[in-house]
XYZ file of C-alpha atoms in Angstrom:
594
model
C 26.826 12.383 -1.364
C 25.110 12.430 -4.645
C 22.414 15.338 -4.118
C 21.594 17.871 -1.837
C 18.716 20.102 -0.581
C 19.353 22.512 2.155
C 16.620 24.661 3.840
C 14.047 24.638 0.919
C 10.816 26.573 0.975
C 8.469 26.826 -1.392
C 4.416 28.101 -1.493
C 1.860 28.528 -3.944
C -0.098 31.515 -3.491
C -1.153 31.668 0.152
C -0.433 28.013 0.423
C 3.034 27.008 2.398
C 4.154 23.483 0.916
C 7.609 23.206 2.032
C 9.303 25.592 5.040
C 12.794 25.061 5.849
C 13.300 21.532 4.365
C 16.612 19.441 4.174
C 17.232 15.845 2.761
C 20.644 14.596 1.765
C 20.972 11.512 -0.960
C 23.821 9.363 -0.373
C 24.838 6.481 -3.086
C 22.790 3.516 -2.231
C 20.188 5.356 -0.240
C 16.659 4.560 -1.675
C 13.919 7.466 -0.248
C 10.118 7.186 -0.388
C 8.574 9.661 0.250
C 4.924 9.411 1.651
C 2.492 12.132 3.655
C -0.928 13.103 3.035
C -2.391 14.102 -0.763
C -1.729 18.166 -1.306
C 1.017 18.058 1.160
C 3.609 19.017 -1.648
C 5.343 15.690 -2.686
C 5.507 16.182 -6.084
C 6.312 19.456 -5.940
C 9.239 18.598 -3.792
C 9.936 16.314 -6.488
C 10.281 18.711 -9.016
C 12.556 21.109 -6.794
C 14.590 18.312 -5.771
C 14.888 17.381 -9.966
C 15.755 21.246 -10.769
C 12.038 21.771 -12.980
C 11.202 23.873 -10.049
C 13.253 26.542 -8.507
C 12.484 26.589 -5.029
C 11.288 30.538 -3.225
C 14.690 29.675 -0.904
C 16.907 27.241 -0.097
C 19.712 25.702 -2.181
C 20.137 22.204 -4.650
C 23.035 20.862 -5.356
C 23.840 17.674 -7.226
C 27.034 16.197 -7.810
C 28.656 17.521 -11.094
C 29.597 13.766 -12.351
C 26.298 12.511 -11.401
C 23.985 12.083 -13.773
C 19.912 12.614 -12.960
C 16.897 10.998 -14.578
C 13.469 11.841 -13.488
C 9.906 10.495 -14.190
C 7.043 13.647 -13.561
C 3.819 12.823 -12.477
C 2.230 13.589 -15.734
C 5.411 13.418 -18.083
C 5.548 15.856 -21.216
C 5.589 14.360 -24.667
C 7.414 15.829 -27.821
C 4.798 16.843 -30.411
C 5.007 14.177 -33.674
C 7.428 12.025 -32.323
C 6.972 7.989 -32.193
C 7.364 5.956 -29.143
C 10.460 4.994 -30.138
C 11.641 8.324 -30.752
C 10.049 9.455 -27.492
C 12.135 7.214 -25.272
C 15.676 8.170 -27.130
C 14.477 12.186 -27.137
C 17.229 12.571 -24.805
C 20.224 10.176 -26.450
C 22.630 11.059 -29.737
C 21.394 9.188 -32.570
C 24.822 6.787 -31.745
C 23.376 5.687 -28.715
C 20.004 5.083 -29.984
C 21.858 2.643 -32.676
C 23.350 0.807 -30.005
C 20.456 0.736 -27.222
C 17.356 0.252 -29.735
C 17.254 -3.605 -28.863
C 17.447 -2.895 -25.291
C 14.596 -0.341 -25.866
C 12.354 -2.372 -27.369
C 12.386 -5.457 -25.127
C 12.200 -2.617 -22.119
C 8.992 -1.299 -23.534
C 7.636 -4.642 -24.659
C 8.154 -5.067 -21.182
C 6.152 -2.311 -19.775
C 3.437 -3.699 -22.727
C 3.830 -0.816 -25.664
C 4.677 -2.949 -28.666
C 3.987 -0.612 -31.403
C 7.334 1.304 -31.354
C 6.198 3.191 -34.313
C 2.720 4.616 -32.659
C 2.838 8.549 -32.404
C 2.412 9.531 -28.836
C -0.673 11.586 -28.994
C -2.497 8.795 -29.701
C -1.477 6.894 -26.832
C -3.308 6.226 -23.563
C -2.479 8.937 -20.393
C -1.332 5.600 -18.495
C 0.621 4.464 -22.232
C 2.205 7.413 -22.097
C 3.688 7.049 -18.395
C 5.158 3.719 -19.452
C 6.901 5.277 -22.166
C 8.509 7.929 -20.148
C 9.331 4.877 -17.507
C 11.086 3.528 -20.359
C 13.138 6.099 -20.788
C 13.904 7.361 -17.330
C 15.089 3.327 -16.758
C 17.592 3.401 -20.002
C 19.072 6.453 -19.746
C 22.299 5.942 -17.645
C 21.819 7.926 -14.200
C 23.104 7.802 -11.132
C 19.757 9.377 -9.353
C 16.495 8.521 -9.901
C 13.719 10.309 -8.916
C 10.302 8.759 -9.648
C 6.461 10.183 -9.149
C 3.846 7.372 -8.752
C 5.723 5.034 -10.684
C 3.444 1.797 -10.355
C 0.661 3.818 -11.842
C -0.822 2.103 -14.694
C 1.587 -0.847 -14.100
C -0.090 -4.142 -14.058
C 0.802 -7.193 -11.315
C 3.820 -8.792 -13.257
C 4.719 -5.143 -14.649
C 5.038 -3.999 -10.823
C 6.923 -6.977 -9.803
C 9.806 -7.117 -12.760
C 10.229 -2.951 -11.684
C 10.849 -3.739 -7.998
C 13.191 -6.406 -8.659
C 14.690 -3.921 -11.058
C 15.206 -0.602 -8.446
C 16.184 -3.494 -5.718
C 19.490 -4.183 -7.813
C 19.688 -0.367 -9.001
C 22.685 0.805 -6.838
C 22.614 4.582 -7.306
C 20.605 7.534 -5.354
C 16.576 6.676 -5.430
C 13.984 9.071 -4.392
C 10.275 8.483 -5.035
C 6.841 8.846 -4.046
C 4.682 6.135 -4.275
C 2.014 4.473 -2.632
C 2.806 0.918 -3.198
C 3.161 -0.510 0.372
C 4.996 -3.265 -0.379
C 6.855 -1.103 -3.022
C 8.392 1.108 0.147
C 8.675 -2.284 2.454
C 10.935 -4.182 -0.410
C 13.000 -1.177 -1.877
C 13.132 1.705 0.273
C 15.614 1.757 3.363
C 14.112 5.082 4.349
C 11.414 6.859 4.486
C 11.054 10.526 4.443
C 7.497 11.837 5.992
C 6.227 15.006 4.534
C 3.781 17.018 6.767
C 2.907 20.429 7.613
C 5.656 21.605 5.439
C 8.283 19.928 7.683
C 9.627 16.512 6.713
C 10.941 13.678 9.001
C 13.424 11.389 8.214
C 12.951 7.606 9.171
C 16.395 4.957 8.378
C 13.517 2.480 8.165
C 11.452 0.878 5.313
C 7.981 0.998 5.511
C 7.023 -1.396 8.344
C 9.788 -0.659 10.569
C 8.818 3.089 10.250
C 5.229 2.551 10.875
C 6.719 0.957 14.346
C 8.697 3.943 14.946
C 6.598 6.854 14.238
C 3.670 5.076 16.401
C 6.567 5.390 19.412
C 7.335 8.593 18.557
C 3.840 9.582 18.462
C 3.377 8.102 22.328
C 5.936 9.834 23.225
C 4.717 13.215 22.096
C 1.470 12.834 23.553
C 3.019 11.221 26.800
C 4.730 14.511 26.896
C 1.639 16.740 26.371
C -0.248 15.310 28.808
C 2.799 15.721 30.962
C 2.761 19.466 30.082
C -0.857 20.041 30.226
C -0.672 18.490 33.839
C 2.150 20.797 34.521
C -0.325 24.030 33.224
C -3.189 22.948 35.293
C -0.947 23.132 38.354
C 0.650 26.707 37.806
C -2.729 28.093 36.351
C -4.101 27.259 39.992
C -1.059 28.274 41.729
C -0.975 31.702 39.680
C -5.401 32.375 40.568
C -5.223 32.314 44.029
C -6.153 35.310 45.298
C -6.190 38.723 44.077
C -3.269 39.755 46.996
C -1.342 36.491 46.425
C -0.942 37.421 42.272
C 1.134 40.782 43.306
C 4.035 39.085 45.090
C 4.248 36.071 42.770
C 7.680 34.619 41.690
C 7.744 36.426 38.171
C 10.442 33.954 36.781
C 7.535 31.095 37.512
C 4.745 33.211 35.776
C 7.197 33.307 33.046
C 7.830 29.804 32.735
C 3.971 29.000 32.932
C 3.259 31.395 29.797
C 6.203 29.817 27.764
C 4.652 26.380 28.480
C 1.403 27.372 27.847
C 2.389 29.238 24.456
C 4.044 25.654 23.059
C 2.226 24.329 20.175
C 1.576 20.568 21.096
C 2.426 18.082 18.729
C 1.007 18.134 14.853
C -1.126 15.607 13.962
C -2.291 14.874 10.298
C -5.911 15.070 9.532
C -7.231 11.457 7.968
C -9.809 10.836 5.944
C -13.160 9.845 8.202
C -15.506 7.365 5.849
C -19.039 6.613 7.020
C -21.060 3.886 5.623
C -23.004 5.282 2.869
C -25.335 2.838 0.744
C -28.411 1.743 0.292
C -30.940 -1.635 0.790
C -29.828 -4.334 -1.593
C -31.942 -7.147 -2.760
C -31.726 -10.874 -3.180
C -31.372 -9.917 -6.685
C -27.737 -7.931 -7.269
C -25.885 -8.803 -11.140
C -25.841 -12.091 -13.217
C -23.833 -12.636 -15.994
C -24.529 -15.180 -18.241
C -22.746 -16.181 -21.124
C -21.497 -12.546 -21.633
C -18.678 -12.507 -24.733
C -17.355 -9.252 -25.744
C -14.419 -8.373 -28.373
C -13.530 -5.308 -29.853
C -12.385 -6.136 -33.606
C -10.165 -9.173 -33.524
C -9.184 -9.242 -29.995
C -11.446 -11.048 -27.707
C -11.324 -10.027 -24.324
C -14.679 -11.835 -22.618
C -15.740 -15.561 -23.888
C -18.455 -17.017 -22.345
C -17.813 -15.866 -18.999
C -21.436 -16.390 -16.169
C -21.121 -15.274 -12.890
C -23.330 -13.660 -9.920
C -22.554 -11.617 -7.743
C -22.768 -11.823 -4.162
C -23.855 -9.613 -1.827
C -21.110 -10.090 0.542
C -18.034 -10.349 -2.435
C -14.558 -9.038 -2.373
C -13.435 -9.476 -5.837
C -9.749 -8.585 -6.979
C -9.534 -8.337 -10.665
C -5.901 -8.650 -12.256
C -4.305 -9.132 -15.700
C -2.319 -7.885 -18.150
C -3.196 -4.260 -19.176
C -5.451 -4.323 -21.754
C -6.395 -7.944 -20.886
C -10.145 -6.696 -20.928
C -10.645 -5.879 -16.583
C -11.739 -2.721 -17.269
C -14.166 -3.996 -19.370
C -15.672 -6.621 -17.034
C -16.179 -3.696 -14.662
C -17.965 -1.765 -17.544
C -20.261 -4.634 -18.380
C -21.345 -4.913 -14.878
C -22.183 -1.398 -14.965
C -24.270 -0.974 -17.618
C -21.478 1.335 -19.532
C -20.743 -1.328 -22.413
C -22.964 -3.701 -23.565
C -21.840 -7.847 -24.607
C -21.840 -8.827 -27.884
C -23.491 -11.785 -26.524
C -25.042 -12.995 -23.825
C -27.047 -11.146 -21.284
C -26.627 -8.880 -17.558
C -29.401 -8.595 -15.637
C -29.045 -6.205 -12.465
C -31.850 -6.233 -9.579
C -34.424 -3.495 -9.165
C -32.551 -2.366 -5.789
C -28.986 -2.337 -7.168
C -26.988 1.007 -6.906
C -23.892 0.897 -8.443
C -20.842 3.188 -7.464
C -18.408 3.007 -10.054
C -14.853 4.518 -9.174
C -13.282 4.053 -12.810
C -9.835 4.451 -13.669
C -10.263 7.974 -15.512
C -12.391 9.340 -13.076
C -15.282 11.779 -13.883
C -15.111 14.690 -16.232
C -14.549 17.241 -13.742
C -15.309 20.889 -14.397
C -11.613 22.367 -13.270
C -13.817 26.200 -12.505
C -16.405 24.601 -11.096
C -16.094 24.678 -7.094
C -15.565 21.843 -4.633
C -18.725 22.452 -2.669
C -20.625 22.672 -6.100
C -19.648 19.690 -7.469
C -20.459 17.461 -4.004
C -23.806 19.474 -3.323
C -24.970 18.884 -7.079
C -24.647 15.579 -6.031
C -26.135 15.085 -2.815
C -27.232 17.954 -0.306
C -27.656 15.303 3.014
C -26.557 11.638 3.180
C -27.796 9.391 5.719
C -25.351 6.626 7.469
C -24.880 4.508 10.126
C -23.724 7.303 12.098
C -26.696 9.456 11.455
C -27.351 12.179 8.479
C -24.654 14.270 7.338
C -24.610 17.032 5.590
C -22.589 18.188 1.868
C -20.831 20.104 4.193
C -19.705 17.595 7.031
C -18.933 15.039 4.381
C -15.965 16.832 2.823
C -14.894 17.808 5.967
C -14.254 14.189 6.755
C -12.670 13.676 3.399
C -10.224 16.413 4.434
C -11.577 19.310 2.523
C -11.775 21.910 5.116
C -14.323 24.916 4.761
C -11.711 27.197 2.930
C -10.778 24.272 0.286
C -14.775 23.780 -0.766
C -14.686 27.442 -2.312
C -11.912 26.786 -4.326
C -11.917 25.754 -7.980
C -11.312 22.126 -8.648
C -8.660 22.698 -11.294
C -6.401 23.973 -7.977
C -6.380 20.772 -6.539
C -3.830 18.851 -6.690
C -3.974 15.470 -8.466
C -4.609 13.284 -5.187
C -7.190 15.875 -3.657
C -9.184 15.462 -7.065
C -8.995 11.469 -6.776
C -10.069 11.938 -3.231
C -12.895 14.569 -4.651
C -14.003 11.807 -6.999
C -14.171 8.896 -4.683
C -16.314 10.886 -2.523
C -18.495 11.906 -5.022
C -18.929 8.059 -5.571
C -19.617 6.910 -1.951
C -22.220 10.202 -1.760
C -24.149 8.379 -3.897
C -25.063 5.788 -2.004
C -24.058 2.602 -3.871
C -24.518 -0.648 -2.673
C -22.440 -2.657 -5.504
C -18.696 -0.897 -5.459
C -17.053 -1.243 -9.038
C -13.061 0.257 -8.232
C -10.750 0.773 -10.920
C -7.427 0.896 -10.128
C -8.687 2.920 -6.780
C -4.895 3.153 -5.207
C -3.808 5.367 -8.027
C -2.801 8.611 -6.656
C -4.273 8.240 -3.175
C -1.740 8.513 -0.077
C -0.689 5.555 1.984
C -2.845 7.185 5.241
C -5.903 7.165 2.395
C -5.351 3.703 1.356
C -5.212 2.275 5.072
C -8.613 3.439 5.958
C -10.389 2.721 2.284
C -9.387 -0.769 3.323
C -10.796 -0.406 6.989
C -14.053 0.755 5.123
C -14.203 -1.922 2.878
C -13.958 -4.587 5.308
C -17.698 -2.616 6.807
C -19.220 -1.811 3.135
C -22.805 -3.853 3.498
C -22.825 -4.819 -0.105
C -20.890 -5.932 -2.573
C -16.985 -5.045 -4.077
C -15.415 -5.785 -7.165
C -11.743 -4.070 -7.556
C -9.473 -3.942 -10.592
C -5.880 -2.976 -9.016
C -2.294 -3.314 -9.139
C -1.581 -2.747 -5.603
C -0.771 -6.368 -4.066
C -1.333 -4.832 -0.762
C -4.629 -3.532 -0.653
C -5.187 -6.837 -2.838
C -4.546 -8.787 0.067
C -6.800 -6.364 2.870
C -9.293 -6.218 0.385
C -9.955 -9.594 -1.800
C -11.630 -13.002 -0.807
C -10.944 -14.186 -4.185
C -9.170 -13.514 -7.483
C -10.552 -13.210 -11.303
C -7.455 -13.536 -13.526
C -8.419 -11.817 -16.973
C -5.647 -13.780 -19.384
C -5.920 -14.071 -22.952
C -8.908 -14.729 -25.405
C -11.320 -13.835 -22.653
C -10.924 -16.110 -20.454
C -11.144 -15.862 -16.677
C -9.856 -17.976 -13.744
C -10.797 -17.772 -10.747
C -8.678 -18.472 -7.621
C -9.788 -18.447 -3.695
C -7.945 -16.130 -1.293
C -6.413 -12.629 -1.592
C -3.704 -11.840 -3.817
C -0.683 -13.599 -2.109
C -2.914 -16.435 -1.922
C -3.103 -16.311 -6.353
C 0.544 -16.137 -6.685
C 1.102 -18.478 -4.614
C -1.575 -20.981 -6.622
C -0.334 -19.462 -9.921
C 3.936 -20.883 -9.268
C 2.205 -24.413 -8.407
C 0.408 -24.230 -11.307
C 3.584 -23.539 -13.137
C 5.671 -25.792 -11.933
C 2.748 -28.619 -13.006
C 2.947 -27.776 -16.409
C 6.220 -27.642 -16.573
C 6.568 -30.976 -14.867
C 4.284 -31.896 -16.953
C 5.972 -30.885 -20.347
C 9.121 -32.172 -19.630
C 7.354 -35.825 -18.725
C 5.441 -35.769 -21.878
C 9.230 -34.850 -23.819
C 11.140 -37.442 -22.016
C 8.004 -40.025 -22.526
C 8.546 -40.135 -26.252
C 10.770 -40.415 -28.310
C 12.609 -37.087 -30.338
C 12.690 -37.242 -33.869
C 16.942 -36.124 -34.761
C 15.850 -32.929 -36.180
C 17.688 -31.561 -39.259
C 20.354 -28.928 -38.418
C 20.161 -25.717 -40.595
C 20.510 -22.097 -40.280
C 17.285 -19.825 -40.927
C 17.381 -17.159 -43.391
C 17.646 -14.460 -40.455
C 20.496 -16.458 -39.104
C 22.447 -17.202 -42.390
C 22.222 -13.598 -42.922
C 23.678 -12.782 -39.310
C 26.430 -15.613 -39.803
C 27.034 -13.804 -43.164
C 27.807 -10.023 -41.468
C 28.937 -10.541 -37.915
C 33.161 -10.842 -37.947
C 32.598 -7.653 -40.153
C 29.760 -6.303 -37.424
C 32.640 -7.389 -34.306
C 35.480 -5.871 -36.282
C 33.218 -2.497 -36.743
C 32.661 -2.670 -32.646
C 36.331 -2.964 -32.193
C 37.074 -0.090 -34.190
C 34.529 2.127 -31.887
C 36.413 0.810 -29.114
C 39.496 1.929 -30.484
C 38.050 5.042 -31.628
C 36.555 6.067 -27.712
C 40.178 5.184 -26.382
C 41.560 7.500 -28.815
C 38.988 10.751 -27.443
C 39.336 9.504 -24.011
C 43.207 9.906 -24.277
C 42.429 13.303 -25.758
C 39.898 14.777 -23.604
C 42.364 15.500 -20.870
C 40.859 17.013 -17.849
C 37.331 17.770 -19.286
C 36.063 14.768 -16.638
C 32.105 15.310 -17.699
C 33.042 14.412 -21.446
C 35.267 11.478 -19.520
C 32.581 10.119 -17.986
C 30.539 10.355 -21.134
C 32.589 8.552 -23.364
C 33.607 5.705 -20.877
C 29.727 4.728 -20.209
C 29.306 4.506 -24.323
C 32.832 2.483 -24.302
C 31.086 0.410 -21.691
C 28.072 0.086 -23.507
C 29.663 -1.075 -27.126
C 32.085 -3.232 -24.929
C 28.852 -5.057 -23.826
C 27.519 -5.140 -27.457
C 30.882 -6.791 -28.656
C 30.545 -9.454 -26.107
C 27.216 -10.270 -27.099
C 28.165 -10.082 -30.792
C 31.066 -12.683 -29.828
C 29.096 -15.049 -27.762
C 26.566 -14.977 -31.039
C 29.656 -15.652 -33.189
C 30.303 -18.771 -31.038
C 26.863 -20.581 -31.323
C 26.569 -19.564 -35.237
C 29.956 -20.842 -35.974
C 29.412 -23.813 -33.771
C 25.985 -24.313 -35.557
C 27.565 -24.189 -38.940
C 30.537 -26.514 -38.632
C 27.534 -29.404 -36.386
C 25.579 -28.417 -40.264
C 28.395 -29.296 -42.131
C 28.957 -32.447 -40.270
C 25.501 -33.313 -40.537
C 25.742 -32.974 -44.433
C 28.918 -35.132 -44.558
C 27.326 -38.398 -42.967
């Protein structure tokens, strides 16, 4: 057992999050943790982590394991670079020998300037930093929060393949779908302040909470039956009550005094949007760059009043800024957008609205819209956040008590009160819970107009898109037919083409011998490396030397055999180098001879 958490509780305020709560973490288990937004899950996180002490209950981790955790919104050090960011936590030593590794981890995760203070990096910038860091610093439990957020496609798929071969403890809450389907072998359901524990990943629990939901209600209707019986049993007759059986009385008050099973509220959309035109948005010819970097060349397209557009792409590709130019927010540098005289927009943007954190929940929606009409008939400010889960108690509360899914939820109401009938979505997964997701998608499918989505989230990629824009370099965009499984699938075959292609085109002509010679770097390197592998050695000799010395002190043990590991690694990638140069220089020296 790496960690423990036995019989936690926890509340804020008058708010219970977490009564009574146990999970054990076992090496090679791999928890995700899913339930309902303001449920508590990152605040279990953060008990289960030791950054929040818990009102009862007990942690315990392992004292030779070591933990690394990524927060929801994880704190930077004031000054520092992004380089010294991600080795806050290491001895200068190990930043010497992991600052290679480093870099290629955060080039990576698409941060390239290593020497770019932190506060002038991006709130999703920043996250990839601090994934950076949680990934290199040796741990034998993870605990993550959300962390696909501000991930793009290929980002998301090199970090699954990544926490697939990790073989410690994992515990995270995310809500990638395929994310808990591909790594996690259990789930862990957080609701009401109880948690249930599924040995499942994500589809297999789906199939076994719907039984266990069956069963409950096959039971309730069993007991209710059961209560109708004894109620008219127990009324007959003024005389007959006096000589009842008091042990069946008894029995028919404990069964009527049983709570029946909890059920999770969900989120209850209603079409919301207004008449659209023939006319919706045409680009044409729209280029846009900002300085050097081109991120839109020439690109025309209309817009359909039925389309289900996934946008994907590197981050900072330029998707957000397709979505912008479609809205109005940014204008091209050339070229021209023309939008019809019925088109509504409803933009859901990545950043979300400035909200007013004092301002209150009932405020904010009612400054928006008093009464909506729908499909379903007129509803009121009111009624609407009642559907989106924000009960009549929540709506007087301030916004800056919400938690961080609650005021994504806030926002994407505030959107749909509007009644748009063009849907702009940026990144619209981030932050919202699985139950959330599942019935945005069910809504989309209905939505009368159009949808254009900028995501991450293969999953809701595939419910949501009929076809793909790729955004790839110097502004230009592909477009593929299909959902997203559909574009990776066309994206491999265009691969393998080219590289068919490539090698044909080698093997078709003939190669020029090439002259052998070293490059400065490399002459350099050739130069210094017996005296770099003979410095390596001496480390190694050195750890052996404090490891023999440190006697029963096993944390300092552990320590110094994971940085004996580590420059054991270094020194066999030094020697395989010192192969290839030396080969190199003796096929040079040969060359030079003939």
């Amino acid at each position: 057992m790496l960690l423990s958490a036995e019989h936690i509780s926890l509340n804020f305020g008058l708010k219970q999050l977490l009564d009574d709560v146990t999970l054990y973490l076992n090496e090679g288990d791999k928890i995700g943790i899913i339930g309902i937004n303001g449920t508590g899950k990152s605040s279990f996180l953060k008990v289960l982590s030791g950054q929040q002490v818990p009102d009862q209950g007990t942690v315990a981790l392992d004292p030779n394991v070591q933990l690394s955790c990524l927060s929801q919104n994880p704190p930077m050090q004031p000054g520092a670079t992004v380089l010294e960011q991600v080795f806050a936590a290491f001895s200068p030593e190990v930043r010497a020998l992991m600052e290679y590794e480093a870099k290629a981890m955060l080039t990576r995760l698409g941060i390239t300037d290593f020497a770019r203070p932190v506060e002038t990096l991006s709130g999703g910038q920043r996250k990839r930093v601090a994934l950076a860091a949680v990934l290199l610093h040796p741990a034998d439990v993870l605990i993550l929060d959300e962390p696909t957020n501000h991930l793009d496609s290929d980002m998301v798929l090199w970090l699954e393949e990544y926490l697939r071969k990790f073989t410690g403890g994992l515990i995270m809450v995310t809500h990638d779908r395929y994310f808990l389907e591909r790594v996690c072998n259990r789930i862990t359901e957080l609701s009401h302040c109880h948690i249930r524990h599924y040995a499942a990943n994500y589809s297999k629990y789906l199939a076994l909470k719907t039984q266990q939901e069956e069963m409950e209600q096959a039971a309730q209707r069993k007991r209710q039956s059961i209560l109708r019986v004894e109620y008219q049993w127990i009324m007959r007759g003024a005389q007959a009550r006096r000589t009842k059986n008091k042990d069946r009385i008894a029995r028919y008050e404990q069964r009527k005094a049983q709570a029946g099973p909890e059920v999770d509220g969900a989120v209850q959309m209603v079409t919301v949007s207004s008449r659209l035109g023939r006319k919706t948005v045409e680009l044409t010819e729209v280029s846009k760059a900002f300085g050097d970097k081109v991120v839109l060349d020439r690109f025309s397209y209309g817009v359909a009043r039925d389309d289900r557009v996934g946008i994907v792409g590197r981050n900072g590709a330029g998707k957000s800024t397709l979505l912008n130019l479609i809205a109005g927010k940014l204008a091209p540098d050339s070229g021209q957008v023309e939008w019809g005289e019925t088109v509504r927009i409803g933009y859901f943007s990545q950043e979300g609205r400035e909200l007013d954190p004092t301002q209150r929940v009932y405020d904010f929606i009612h400054e928006i819209a008093g009464q909506v009409k729908t499909r379903e008939g007129n509803f009121s400010a009111t009624q609407m956040m009642e559907r989106f889960l924000f009960p009549t108690q929540l709506q007087g509360q301030p916004i800056g008590k919400l938690s961080g899914g609650e005021r994504r939820r806030l926002y994407l109401l505030s959107v749909l009160m509007e009644a748009p009938n063009i849907l702009l979505l940026d990144e619209p997964t981030n932050d919202l819970d699985v139950t959330t997701l599942a019935i945005l998608e069910e809504y989309l499918e209905t939505f009368p107009g159009a949808v254009l989505a900028v995501s991450h989230d293969r999953y809701f990629l595939d419910k949501m898109a009929h076809q793909i824009f790729a955004v790839g370099e110097h502004g230009c965009v592909r477009r593929y037919t299909g959902n997203f499984s559909d574009y990776l699938e066309k994206r491999r075959q265009e691969e393998r083409s080219e590289e068919k292609a490539e090698k044909k085109a080698v093997s078709g002509k003939p190669v020029r011998q090439k002259k052998l010679k070293f490059t400065f770097k490399e002459q350099r390197e050739y130069d210094t490396i017996e005296e770099d592998i003979a410095d390596l050695e001496k480390q190694i000799s050195a750890l052996e030397g404090e490891m023999a010395a440190c006697g029963s002190d096993y944390v300092k043990l552990q320590e110094l055999t994971q940085e004996q590991d580590r420059v054991k690694e270094a020194l066999e990638e030094k020697m395989e180098r010192w192969l290839y140069l030396t080969d190199l220089a003796e096929r040079i020296a040969a060359q030079e001879e003939l």
